[in-house]
Amino acid sequence: MLRYPSLRAPLDVLFLTCCLLLSADVLGPEIFGHGKTKDYPLWFWAGQQVLHGGNLYPADPQAIFDFIYPPLPAVLLAIPSYFGKIPLYICLSLLNAAAWWIAAQLSNAMTGSGRDPEPWLAALPAIVTVTFVFDMFDLGQPNLVLLAMMLLGFWWLQQGRPWASGSMFALATAIKVFPVAVFPYLVWRRHWVSAASMIMFLGIFLFVVPAPMRGFQQNVAELKTWYQGMVGSSSEQGFGQRGEQNWSWVNQSMIAMTHRLTRQVNYNQDNPAKAPAYMNLVDLDFKTANWVVVGVSIAIGLAFIAVMPPPGRRTPRSDAEELGILFCLMTVASPLARQYYFTWLLFPLTVLLHRAVYDPRVLVRKGTWAVLAVAALLTSLSLPFFPNDLQAFGNNFLAAAVIAGGLAWHILHPPADGKTSSLFASGSALKT
């Protein structure tokens, strides 16, 4: 299933055309206009700071950070930044295009359906999530690249290459922290080598790789400042940086949704010009709301464990559905889950689409299409002509929940003639 794009395939030509148009959105303003905005100038600044030995973060962890990521991404950005803004933007656009193709290819290869999908089916998940992909190009965010890394990590894990898989999980975590949520899953499923590899490579990416350019002591000091300012700070006003966004409608994480439902939090606080708006069902204090978050997290985790089949009942099909749920949970478990974070739904959507087409049971196929239709309707509510209030109430969050629920049903109700050998539980993969 894994292949390069072909100019002889109409859908591949459509993909390449979309990539060219999305790249034009990045490069056009920089070449012909007043310069590309969003996060692109920040990436160039971070790369230049590394090249010239400047500071990535302020000395005071309580101050506002311009660059809110660990030092490693800045070091990686320094190489193309050396050649100027346009080469950097070209590199980032090419990286997003490659990640989009790789993520779609791996998603179709890992559904466990045992079928080579028709071209339209292989392309449909990418078409459905194209608005999220547009955000990746327009904003310059790395979430699509992280998705490709995580899928590649699980692909390697299925191929019996646990050390390589752990390195991918570690690289994704070192770029943007929320993929660390995969670690408890690796431990629970006893992928010990992959988990150990993730820890080892995470240390390498955080402490060793930046050292030649930043110096070991400076890098450690910057990691400490970043941790204090981003991970170690939380209050009623917000957590990490960009406190005005943490509780507002732009954040559809489980943490933000729980706080908006249990505290009197103004979900329009990102825009002082807007009238305050609230959606809380009860009015708890900050500490109690955090305990609610802990309780909800534990309940969801236990529900996931209850759905996961024991080793003897695992199949390629159930493994794909299990990973689809995991990707949904990792998306909403991130403390900040803006609209573009839900590009990670590409993989679970692909799994469900394969079930909707290839499941041998007619009623199950119809029901799966119904689940997909509900999820598509919910995600469409993020389009600009709908009010932001719908995002405050968690349209994408609910879409992820609907998709995860559909996948859980499929795990619990497999076809009677399903195969019983798991890709993860075969050969060397069982020992990882």
Short mmCIF file of C-alpha atoms in Angstrom, two decimals:
data_model
loop_
_atom_site.label_atom_id
_atom_site.label_comp_id
_atom_site.label_asym_id
_atom_site.label_seq_id
_atom_site.Cartn_x
_atom_site.Cartn_y
_atom_site.Cartn_z
CA MET A 1 0.00 0.00 0.00
CA LEU A 2 2.89 2.41 0.66
CA ARG A 3 3.89 4.21 -2.54
CA TYR A 4 4.93 7.56 -4.03
CA PRO A 5 2.41 9.87 -5.74
CA SER A 6 1.91 9.15 -9.43
CA LEU A 7 1.15 11.68 -12.16
CA ARG A 8 -0.89 8.95 -13.86
CA ALA A 9 -3.36 8.72 -10.97
CA PRO A 10 -6.03 11.48 -11.03
CA LEU A 11 -6.43 11.55 -7.25
CA ASP A 12 -2.66 11.81 -6.80
CA VAL A 13 -2.64 14.76 -9.21
CA LEU A 14 -5.43 16.31 -7.13
CA PHE A 15 -3.31 15.81 -4.00
CA LEU A 16 -0.28 17.47 -5.60
CA THR A 17 -2.45 20.34 -6.85
CA CYS A 18 -3.81 20.89 -3.33
CA CYS A 19 -0.27 20.92 -1.95
CA LEU A 20 0.77 23.52 -4.53
CA LEU A 21 -2.22 25.73 -3.68
CA LEU A 22 -1.64 25.38 0.06
CA SER A 23 2.06 26.19 -0.41
CA ALA A 24 1.08 29.23 -2.48
CA ASP A 25 -0.92 30.43 0.54
CA VAL A 26 2.36 30.32 2.47
CA LEU A 27 4.77 31.69 -0.12
CA GLY A 28 2.53 34.16 -1.97
CA PRO A 29 2.25 36.75 0.82
CA GLU A 30 5.98 36.49 1.52
CA ILE A 31 7.03 36.93 -2.13
CA PHE A 32 4.35 39.28 -3.45
CA GLY A 33 2.76 40.79 -0.34
CA HIS A 34 3.72 42.23 3.02
CA GLY A 35 5.08 38.95 4.39
CA LYS A 36 3.52 35.74 5.69
CA THR A 37 1.98 36.09 9.14
CA LYS A 38 0.77 33.52 11.69
CA ASP A 39 3.63 31.42 13.17
CA TYR A 40 6.04 31.57 10.23
CA PRO A 41 7.96 34.71 11.33
CA LEU A 42 8.29 33.14 14.80
CA TRP A 43 9.91 30.01 13.35
CA PHE A 44 12.39 32.17 11.44
CA TRP A 45 13.13 34.18 14.59
CA ALA A 46 13.72 31.00 16.62
CA GLY A 47 16.08 29.62 13.99
CA GLN A 48 17.98 32.90 13.88
CA GLN A 49 18.25 32.96 17.68
CA VAL A 50 19.97 29.58 17.56
CA LEU A 51 22.27 30.65 14.72
CA HIS A 52 23.36 33.80 16.57
CA GLY A 53 23.43 32.36 20.09
CA GLY A 54 20.47 34.39 21.32
CA ASN A 55 18.03 33.43 24.07
CA LEU A 56 14.89 31.51 23.17
CA TYR A 57 13.09 32.38 26.41
CA PRO A 58 13.07 35.33 28.83
CA ALA A 59 15.07 34.97 32.03
CA ASP A 60 11.87 35.16 34.12
CA PRO A 61 9.72 32.01 33.67
CA GLN A 62 6.67 34.11 34.59
CA ALA A 63 7.19 36.43 31.63
CA ILE A 64 5.49 35.97 28.26
CA PHE A 65 7.31 33.54 25.97
CA ASP A 66 7.43 34.26 22.25
CA PHE A 67 8.61 30.71 21.56
CA ILE A 68 6.67 28.18 23.66
CA TYR A 69 8.26 24.94 22.43
CA PRO A 70 11.29 23.02 23.78
CA PRO A 71 14.71 24.02 22.36
CA LEU A 72 14.94 21.10 19.89
CA PRO A 73 12.45 22.54 17.33
CA ALA A 74 14.41 25.80 17.26
CA VAL A 75 17.62 23.87 16.58
CA LEU A 76 15.93 22.01 13.72
CA LEU A 77 14.59 25.30 12.33
CA ALA A 78 18.05 26.87 12.40
CA ILE A 79 19.31 24.91 9.38
CA PRO A 80 16.78 26.18 6.79
CA SER A 81 16.62 29.58 8.54
CA TYR A 82 20.28 30.08 7.65
CA PHE A 83 19.25 30.52 4.00
CA GLY A 84 16.47 33.03 4.68
CA LYS A 85 12.71 33.18 5.15
CA ILE A 86 11.61 31.88 1.77
CA PRO A 87 13.80 28.72 1.88
CA LEU A 88 12.53 28.09 5.41
CA TYR A 89 8.90 28.47 4.32
CA ILE A 90 9.49 26.19 1.32
CA CYS A 91 10.99 23.54 3.61
CA LEU A 92 8.06 23.73 6.01
CA SER A 93 5.55 23.49 3.15
CA LEU A 94 7.34 20.47 1.67
CA LEU A 95 7.46 18.87 5.11
CA ASN A 96 3.71 19.34 5.57
CA ALA A 97 3.02 17.94 2.09
CA ALA A 98 5.18 14.89 2.75
CA ALA A 99 3.59 14.37 6.17
CA TRP A 100 0.10 14.58 4.65
CA TRP A 101 0.93 11.91 2.08
CA ILE A 102 2.73 9.65 4.56
CA ALA A 103 -0.05 9.94 7.16
CA ALA A 104 -2.71 9.06 4.58
CA GLN A 105 -0.68 6.13 3.25
CA LEU A 106 0.07 4.70 6.68
CA SER A 107 -3.52 5.22 7.84
CA ASN A 108 -4.84 3.12 4.96
CA ALA A 109 -2.14 0.49 5.48
CA MET A 110 -2.90 0.12 9.21
CA THR A 111 -6.69 -0.30 9.22
CA GLY A 112 -6.50 -4.08 9.69
CA SER A 113 -9.12 -4.60 6.99
CA GLY A 114 -6.77 -6.73 4.89
CA ARG A 115 -8.00 -4.95 1.79
CA ASP A 116 -6.26 -2.72 -0.73
CA PRO A 117 -8.69 0.22 -0.76
CA GLU A 118 -10.09 1.69 -3.93
CA PRO A 119 -8.48 5.05 -4.81
CA TRP A 120 -11.55 7.03 -3.77
CA LEU A 121 -11.62 5.35 -0.36
CA ALA A 122 -7.90 5.89 0.18
CA ALA A 123 -8.33 9.59 -0.61
CA LEU A 124 -11.59 10.22 1.24
CA PRO A 125 -10.14 10.66 4.78
CA ALA A 126 -7.69 13.29 3.49
CA ILE A 127 -10.52 15.08 1.69
CA VAL A 128 -12.73 15.06 4.80
CA THR A 129 -9.95 16.52 6.98
CA VAL A 130 -8.68 19.05 4.40
CA THR A 131 -9.78 22.02 6.53
CA PHE A 132 -7.49 20.84 9.33
CA VAL A 133 -4.67 20.37 6.82
CA PHE A 134 -5.24 23.90 5.52
CA ASP A 135 -4.60 25.15 9.05
CA MET A 136 -1.32 23.23 9.12
CA PHE A 137 -0.06 25.03 6.02
CA ASP A 138 -1.61 28.41 6.84
CA LEU A 139 -0.45 28.56 10.45
CA GLY A 140 2.80 26.64 10.03
CA GLN A 141 1.97 24.29 12.90
CA PRO A 142 3.68 20.85 13.16
CA ASN A 143 0.70 18.69 14.20
CA LEU A 144 0.40 17.00 10.80
CA VAL A 145 4.11 16.15 10.91
CA LEU A 146 3.65 14.79 14.43
CA LEU A 147 0.78 12.61 13.21
CA ALA A 148 3.01 11.13 10.50
CA MET A 149 5.72 10.48 13.11
CA MET A 150 3.33 8.72 15.47
CA LEU A 151 1.86 6.57 12.70
CA LEU A 152 5.35 5.69 11.50
CA GLY A 153 6.23 4.73 15.07
CA PHE A 154 3.29 2.34 15.30
CA TRP A 155 4.01 1.01 11.80
CA TRP A 156 7.55 0.15 12.87
CA LEU A 157 6.21 -1.39 16.06
CA GLN A 158 4.01 -3.66 13.96
CA GLN A 159 7.02 -4.57 11.83
CA GLY A 160 8.99 -5.69 14.89
CA ARG A 161 11.24 -2.61 15.10
CA PRO A 162 10.57 -1.34 18.65
CA TRP A 163 13.75 0.75 18.96
CA ALA A 164 12.88 2.69 15.83
CA SER A 165 9.27 3.13 16.97
CA GLY A 166 10.37 4.55 20.32
CA SER A 167 12.63 7.05 18.58
CA MET A 168 9.67 8.40 16.57
CA PHE A 169 7.49 8.73 19.66
CA ALA A 170 10.36 10.53 21.42
CA LEU A 171 10.98 12.92 18.51
CA ALA A 172 7.31 13.88 18.37
CA THR A 173 7.29 14.48 22.14
CA ALA A 174 10.48 16.57 22.00
CA ILE A 175 8.89 18.82 19.38
CA LYS A 176 5.47 19.28 21.01
CA VAL A 177 4.91 17.64 24.36
CA PHE A 178 1.41 16.18 24.11
CA PRO A 179 2.42 12.97 22.20
CA VAL A 180 3.96 11.84 25.51
CA ALA A 181 0.47 10.44 26.20
CA VAL A 182 1.48 7.40 24.15
CA PHE A 183 3.88 6.25 26.87
CA PRO A 184 1.27 4.84 29.30
CA TYR A 185 -0.23 2.90 26.40
CA LEU A 186 3.14 1.34 25.55
CA VAL A 187 3.59 0.33 29.18
CA TRP A 188 0.07 -1.10 29.48
CA ARG A 189 0.49 -3.15 26.30
CA ARG A 190 3.93 -4.26 27.53
CA HIS A 191 5.87 -2.86 24.60
CA TRP A 192 8.83 -2.59 26.96
CA VAL A 193 11.56 -2.08 24.36
CA SER A 194 9.61 0.65 22.58
CA ALA A 195 8.90 2.38 25.90
CA ALA A 196 12.57 2.18 26.92
CA SER A 197 13.61 3.47 23.50
CA MET A 198 11.23 6.39 23.86
CA ILE A 199 12.76 7.39 27.21
CA MET A 200 16.32 7.04 25.93
CA PHE A 201 15.76 8.97 22.71
CA LEU A 202 13.76 11.65 24.50
CA GLY A 203 16.83 12.33 26.63
CA ILE A 204 18.98 12.43 23.50
CA PHE A 205 16.67 14.84 21.68
CA LEU A 206 16.24 17.14 24.68
CA PHE A 207 19.79 17.20 26.06
CA VAL A 208 22.27 15.86 23.51
CA VAL A 209 21.13 17.06 20.07
CA PRO A 210 20.80 20.79 20.97
CA ALA A 211 24.09 20.84 22.93
CA PRO A 212 26.53 21.32 20.00
CA MET A 213 24.70 24.50 18.90
CA ARG A 214 23.45 25.79 22.25
CA GLY A 215 26.06 24.46 24.66
CA PHE A 216 25.13 21.85 27.23
CA GLN A 217 24.73 24.25 30.16
CA GLN A 218 22.75 26.83 28.21
CA ASN A 219 20.48 24.13 26.83
CA VAL A 220 19.81 22.71 30.31
CA ALA A 221 19.10 26.22 31.63
CA GLU A 222 16.68 26.87 28.77
CA LEU A 223 14.94 23.55 29.33
CA LYS A 224 14.49 24.48 32.98
CA THR A 225 13.07 27.90 32.09
CA TRP A 226 10.78 26.38 29.47
CA TYR A 227 9.52 23.75 31.91
CA GLN A 228 8.81 26.32 34.63
CA GLY A 229 7.01 28.65 32.23
CA MET A 230 5.06 26.04 30.27
CA VAL A 231 4.58 22.79 32.17
CA GLY A 232 5.01 23.88 35.77
CA SER A 233 2.59 26.82 35.82
CA SER A 234 -1.16 26.57 36.35
CA SER A 235 -3.73 28.86 37.95
CA GLU A 236 -7.31 30.03 37.64
CA GLN A 237 -6.17 32.43 34.93
CA GLY A 238 -4.72 29.64 32.78
CA PHE A 239 -1.79 27.27 32.41
CA GLY A 240 1.51 27.62 30.62
CA GLN A 241 1.49 30.57 28.24
CA ARG A 242 -1.38 32.24 26.34
CA GLY A 243 -3.62 32.13 29.41
CA GLU A 244 -6.37 34.04 27.61
CA GLN A 245 -6.78 31.07 25.24
CA ASN A 246 -6.63 28.25 27.79
CA TRP A 247 -10.25 28.45 28.94
CA SER A 248 -11.70 30.12 25.83
CA TRP A 249 -13.66 28.63 22.94
CA VAL A 250 -10.48 28.04 20.91
CA ASN A 251 -9.48 25.21 23.27
CA GLN A 252 -11.46 21.97 23.00
CA SER A 253 -9.28 19.82 25.22
CA MET A 254 -10.81 17.66 27.91
CA ILE A 255 -9.30 19.96 30.56
CA ALA A 256 -10.75 23.14 29.03
CA MET A 257 -14.15 21.55 28.35
CA THR A 258 -14.41 20.32 31.94
CA HIS A 259 -13.50 23.71 33.38
CA ARG A 260 -15.96 25.56 31.12
CA LEU A 261 -18.73 23.19 32.23
CA THR A 262 -17.91 23.28 35.94
CA ARG A 263 -16.67 26.86 36.49
CA GLN A 264 -17.97 30.30 35.55
CA VAL A 265 -15.34 30.84 32.88
CA ASN A 266 -15.79 33.41 30.14
CA TYR A 267 -15.21 31.50 26.90
CA ASN A 268 -14.84 34.79 24.99
CA GLN A 269 -11.89 35.90 27.11
CA ASP A 270 -9.53 35.67 24.12
CA ASN A 271 -11.27 38.77 22.69
CA PRO A 272 -11.96 41.58 25.22
CA ALA A 273 -14.19 43.29 22.65
CA LYS A 274 -16.73 40.47 22.92
CA ALA A 275 -19.33 40.28 25.66
CA PRO A 276 -18.58 37.64 28.31
CA ALA A 277 -20.29 34.29 27.72
CA TYR A 278 -20.57 31.25 29.96
CA MET A 279 -21.66 27.63 29.60
CA ASN A 280 -21.10 26.17 33.08
CA LEU A 281 -23.66 23.75 34.49
CA VAL A 282 -22.34 24.17 38.05
CA ASP A 283 -20.06 26.72 39.69
CA LEU A 284 -17.11 24.97 41.34
CA ASP A 285 -13.85 26.48 42.55
CA PHE A 286 -10.64 25.96 40.56
CA LYS A 287 -9.26 23.20 42.78
CA THR A 288 -12.50 21.20 42.76
CA ALA A 289 -12.77 21.54 38.97
CA ASN A 290 -9.27 20.10 38.68
CA TRP A 291 -10.35 17.10 40.74
CA VAL A 292 -13.26 16.67 38.34
CA VAL A 293 -10.73 16.64 35.49
CA VAL A 294 -8.77 13.91 37.30
CA GLY A 295 -11.94 11.88 37.87
CA VAL A 296 -13.06 12.20 34.25
CA SER A 297 -9.58 11.25 33.04
CA ILE A 298 -9.51 8.14 35.23
CA ALA A 299 -13.01 7.14 34.09
CA ILE A 300 -12.07 7.50 30.41
CA GLY A 301 -8.82 5.61 30.95
CA LEU A 302 -10.63 2.73 32.70
CA ALA A 303 -13.24 2.64 29.95
CA PHE A 304 -10.48 2.40 27.34
CA ILE A 305 -8.82 -0.43 29.25
CA ALA A 306 -12.16 -2.24 29.53
CA VAL A 307 -12.65 -2.04 25.76
CA MET A 308 -9.12 -3.20 24.89
CA PRO A 309 -9.19 -6.93 24.10
CA PRO A 310 -6.87 -9.29 26.00
CA PRO A 311 -3.80 -10.59 24.12
CA GLY A 312 -5.46 -13.82 23.07
CA ARG A 313 -8.34 -11.99 21.34
CA ARG A 314 -6.34 -9.32 19.55
CA THR A 315 -6.54 -9.16 15.76
CA PRO A 316 -5.12 -6.74 13.15
CA ARG A 317 -8.63 -5.33 12.99
CA SER A 318 -8.98 -4.75 16.75
CA ASP A 319 -5.45 -3.31 16.93
CA ALA A 320 -6.36 -0.68 14.34
CA GLU A 321 -9.56 0.22 16.19
CA GLU A 322 -7.67 0.37 19.48
CA LEU A 323 -5.06 2.72 18.02
CA GLY A 324 -7.82 4.84 16.51
CA ILE A 325 -9.31 5.36 19.98
CA LEU A 326 -5.83 6.11 21.33
CA PHE A 327 -5.32 8.86 18.74
CA CYS A 328 -8.69 10.39 19.66
CA LEU A 329 -7.76 10.34 23.35
CA MET A 330 -4.28 11.78 22.80
CA THR A 331 -5.83 14.66 20.86
CA VAL A 332 -8.30 15.71 23.55
CA ALA A 333 -5.89 14.89 26.41
CA SER A 334 -3.55 17.66 25.30
CA PRO A 335 -4.03 20.65 27.66
CA LEU A 336 -4.47 22.90 24.62
CA ALA A 337 -6.42 21.39 21.71
CA ARG A 338 -7.11 24.04 19.13
CA GLN A 339 -8.99 23.33 15.90
CA TYR A 340 -5.91 22.14 14.00
CA TYR A 341 -5.08 19.51 16.66
CA PHE A 342 -7.98 17.46 15.32
CA THR A 343 -6.07 16.68 12.15
CA TRP A 344 -5.13 13.61 14.22
CA LEU A 345 -8.63 12.30 13.51
CA LEU A 346 -7.34 11.35 10.05
CA PHE A 347 -6.29 7.89 11.22
CA PRO A 348 -9.40 6.92 13.26
CA LEU A 349 -11.60 8.25 10.45
CA THR A 350 -9.74 6.04 7.97
CA VAL A 351 -10.29 2.98 10.15
CA LEU A 352 -14.01 3.70 10.43
CA LEU A 353 -14.31 4.30 6.69
CA HIS A 354 -12.78 0.89 6.01
CA ARG A 355 -15.33 -0.64 8.37
CA ALA A 356 -18.15 1.23 6.64
CA VAL A 357 -17.08 -0.21 3.27
CA TYR A 358 -15.64 -3.64 4.03
CA ASP A 359 -17.49 -4.96 7.09
CA PRO A 360 -19.37 -8.11 5.98
CA ARG A 361 -22.51 -7.11 7.94
CA VAL A 362 -24.92 -4.85 6.07
CA LEU A 363 -26.48 -3.24 9.15
CA VAL A 364 -23.06 -2.61 10.68
CA ARG A 365 -21.93 -0.87 7.50
CA LYS A 366 -25.00 1.36 7.58
CA GLY A 367 -24.51 2.14 11.26
CA THR A 368 -20.86 3.00 10.69
CA TRP A 369 -21.80 5.39 7.90
CA ALA A 370 -24.25 7.02 10.32
CA VAL A 371 -21.47 7.48 12.90
CA LEU A 372 -19.23 9.02 10.23
CA ALA A 373 -22.02 11.36 9.13
CA VAL A 374 -22.55 12.61 12.70
CA ALA A 375 -18.79 13.15 13.14
CA ALA A 376 -18.57 15.02 9.82
CA LEU A 377 -21.51 17.23 10.78
CA LEU A 378 -19.92 18.07 14.13
CA THR A 379 -16.52 18.96 12.63
CA SER A 380 -18.18 21.11 9.96
CA LEU A 381 -19.51 23.38 12.73
CA SER A 382 -16.00 24.85 12.98
CA LEU A 383 -16.34 26.50 9.57
CA PRO A 384 -16.10 30.32 9.74
CA PHE A 385 -19.79 30.99 9.01
CA PHE A 386 -20.87 29.19 12.21
CA PRO A 387 -20.71 31.00 15.58
CA ASN A 388 -17.75 30.35 17.84
CA ASP A 389 -20.14 29.29 20.58
CA LEU A 390 -20.48 25.91 18.88
CA GLN A 391 -16.74 25.37 19.33
CA ALA A 392 -17.01 26.49 22.94
CA PHE A 393 -19.46 23.63 23.46
CA GLY A 394 -16.91 21.26 21.91
CA ASN A 395 -18.01 20.29 18.41
CA ASN A 396 -14.62 18.74 17.54
CA PHE A 397 -14.33 17.21 21.01
CA LEU A 398 -17.71 15.57 20.52
CA ALA A 399 -16.71 14.41 17.03
CA ALA A 400 -13.67 12.69 18.52
CA ALA A 401 -15.91 11.10 21.16
CA VAL A 402 -18.36 9.84 18.51
CA ILE A 403 -15.53 8.36 16.44
CA ALA A 404 -13.98 6.73 19.50
CA GLY A 405 -17.38 5.32 20.46
CA GLY A 406 -17.84 3.85 16.99
CA LEU A 407 -14.42 2.22 17.12
CA ALA A 408 -15.13 0.85 20.60
CA TRP A 409 -18.35 -0.75 19.32
CA HIS A 410 -16.40 -2.45 16.53
CA ILE A 411 -13.85 -3.81 19.02
CA LEU A 412 -16.64 -5.27 21.15
CA HIS A 413 -18.58 -6.63 18.18
CA PRO A 414 -16.11 -8.10 15.67
CA PRO A 415 -17.30 -10.13 12.66
CA ALA A 416 -17.81 -13.81 13.40
CA ASP A 417 -15.13 -14.82 10.89
CA GLY A 418 -12.52 -12.32 12.07
CA LYS A 419 -8.91 -13.39 12.08
CA THR A 420 -7.27 -14.03 15.46
CA SER A 421 -3.63 -13.09 14.83
CA SER A 422 -2.49 -9.61 15.87
CA LEU A 423 0.27 -7.73 14.11
CA PHE A 424 1.45 -6.52 17.49
CA ALA A 425 1.25 -9.99 19.01
CA SER A 426 3.17 -11.86 16.34
CA GLY A 427 6.84 -12.71 16.12
CA SER A 428 9.29 -10.29 17.65
CA ALA A 429 6.59 -7.69 18.24
CA LEU A 430 5.22 -9.82 21.07
CA LYS A 431 8.54 -9.52 22.92
CA THR A 432 8.61 -5.73 22.73
#
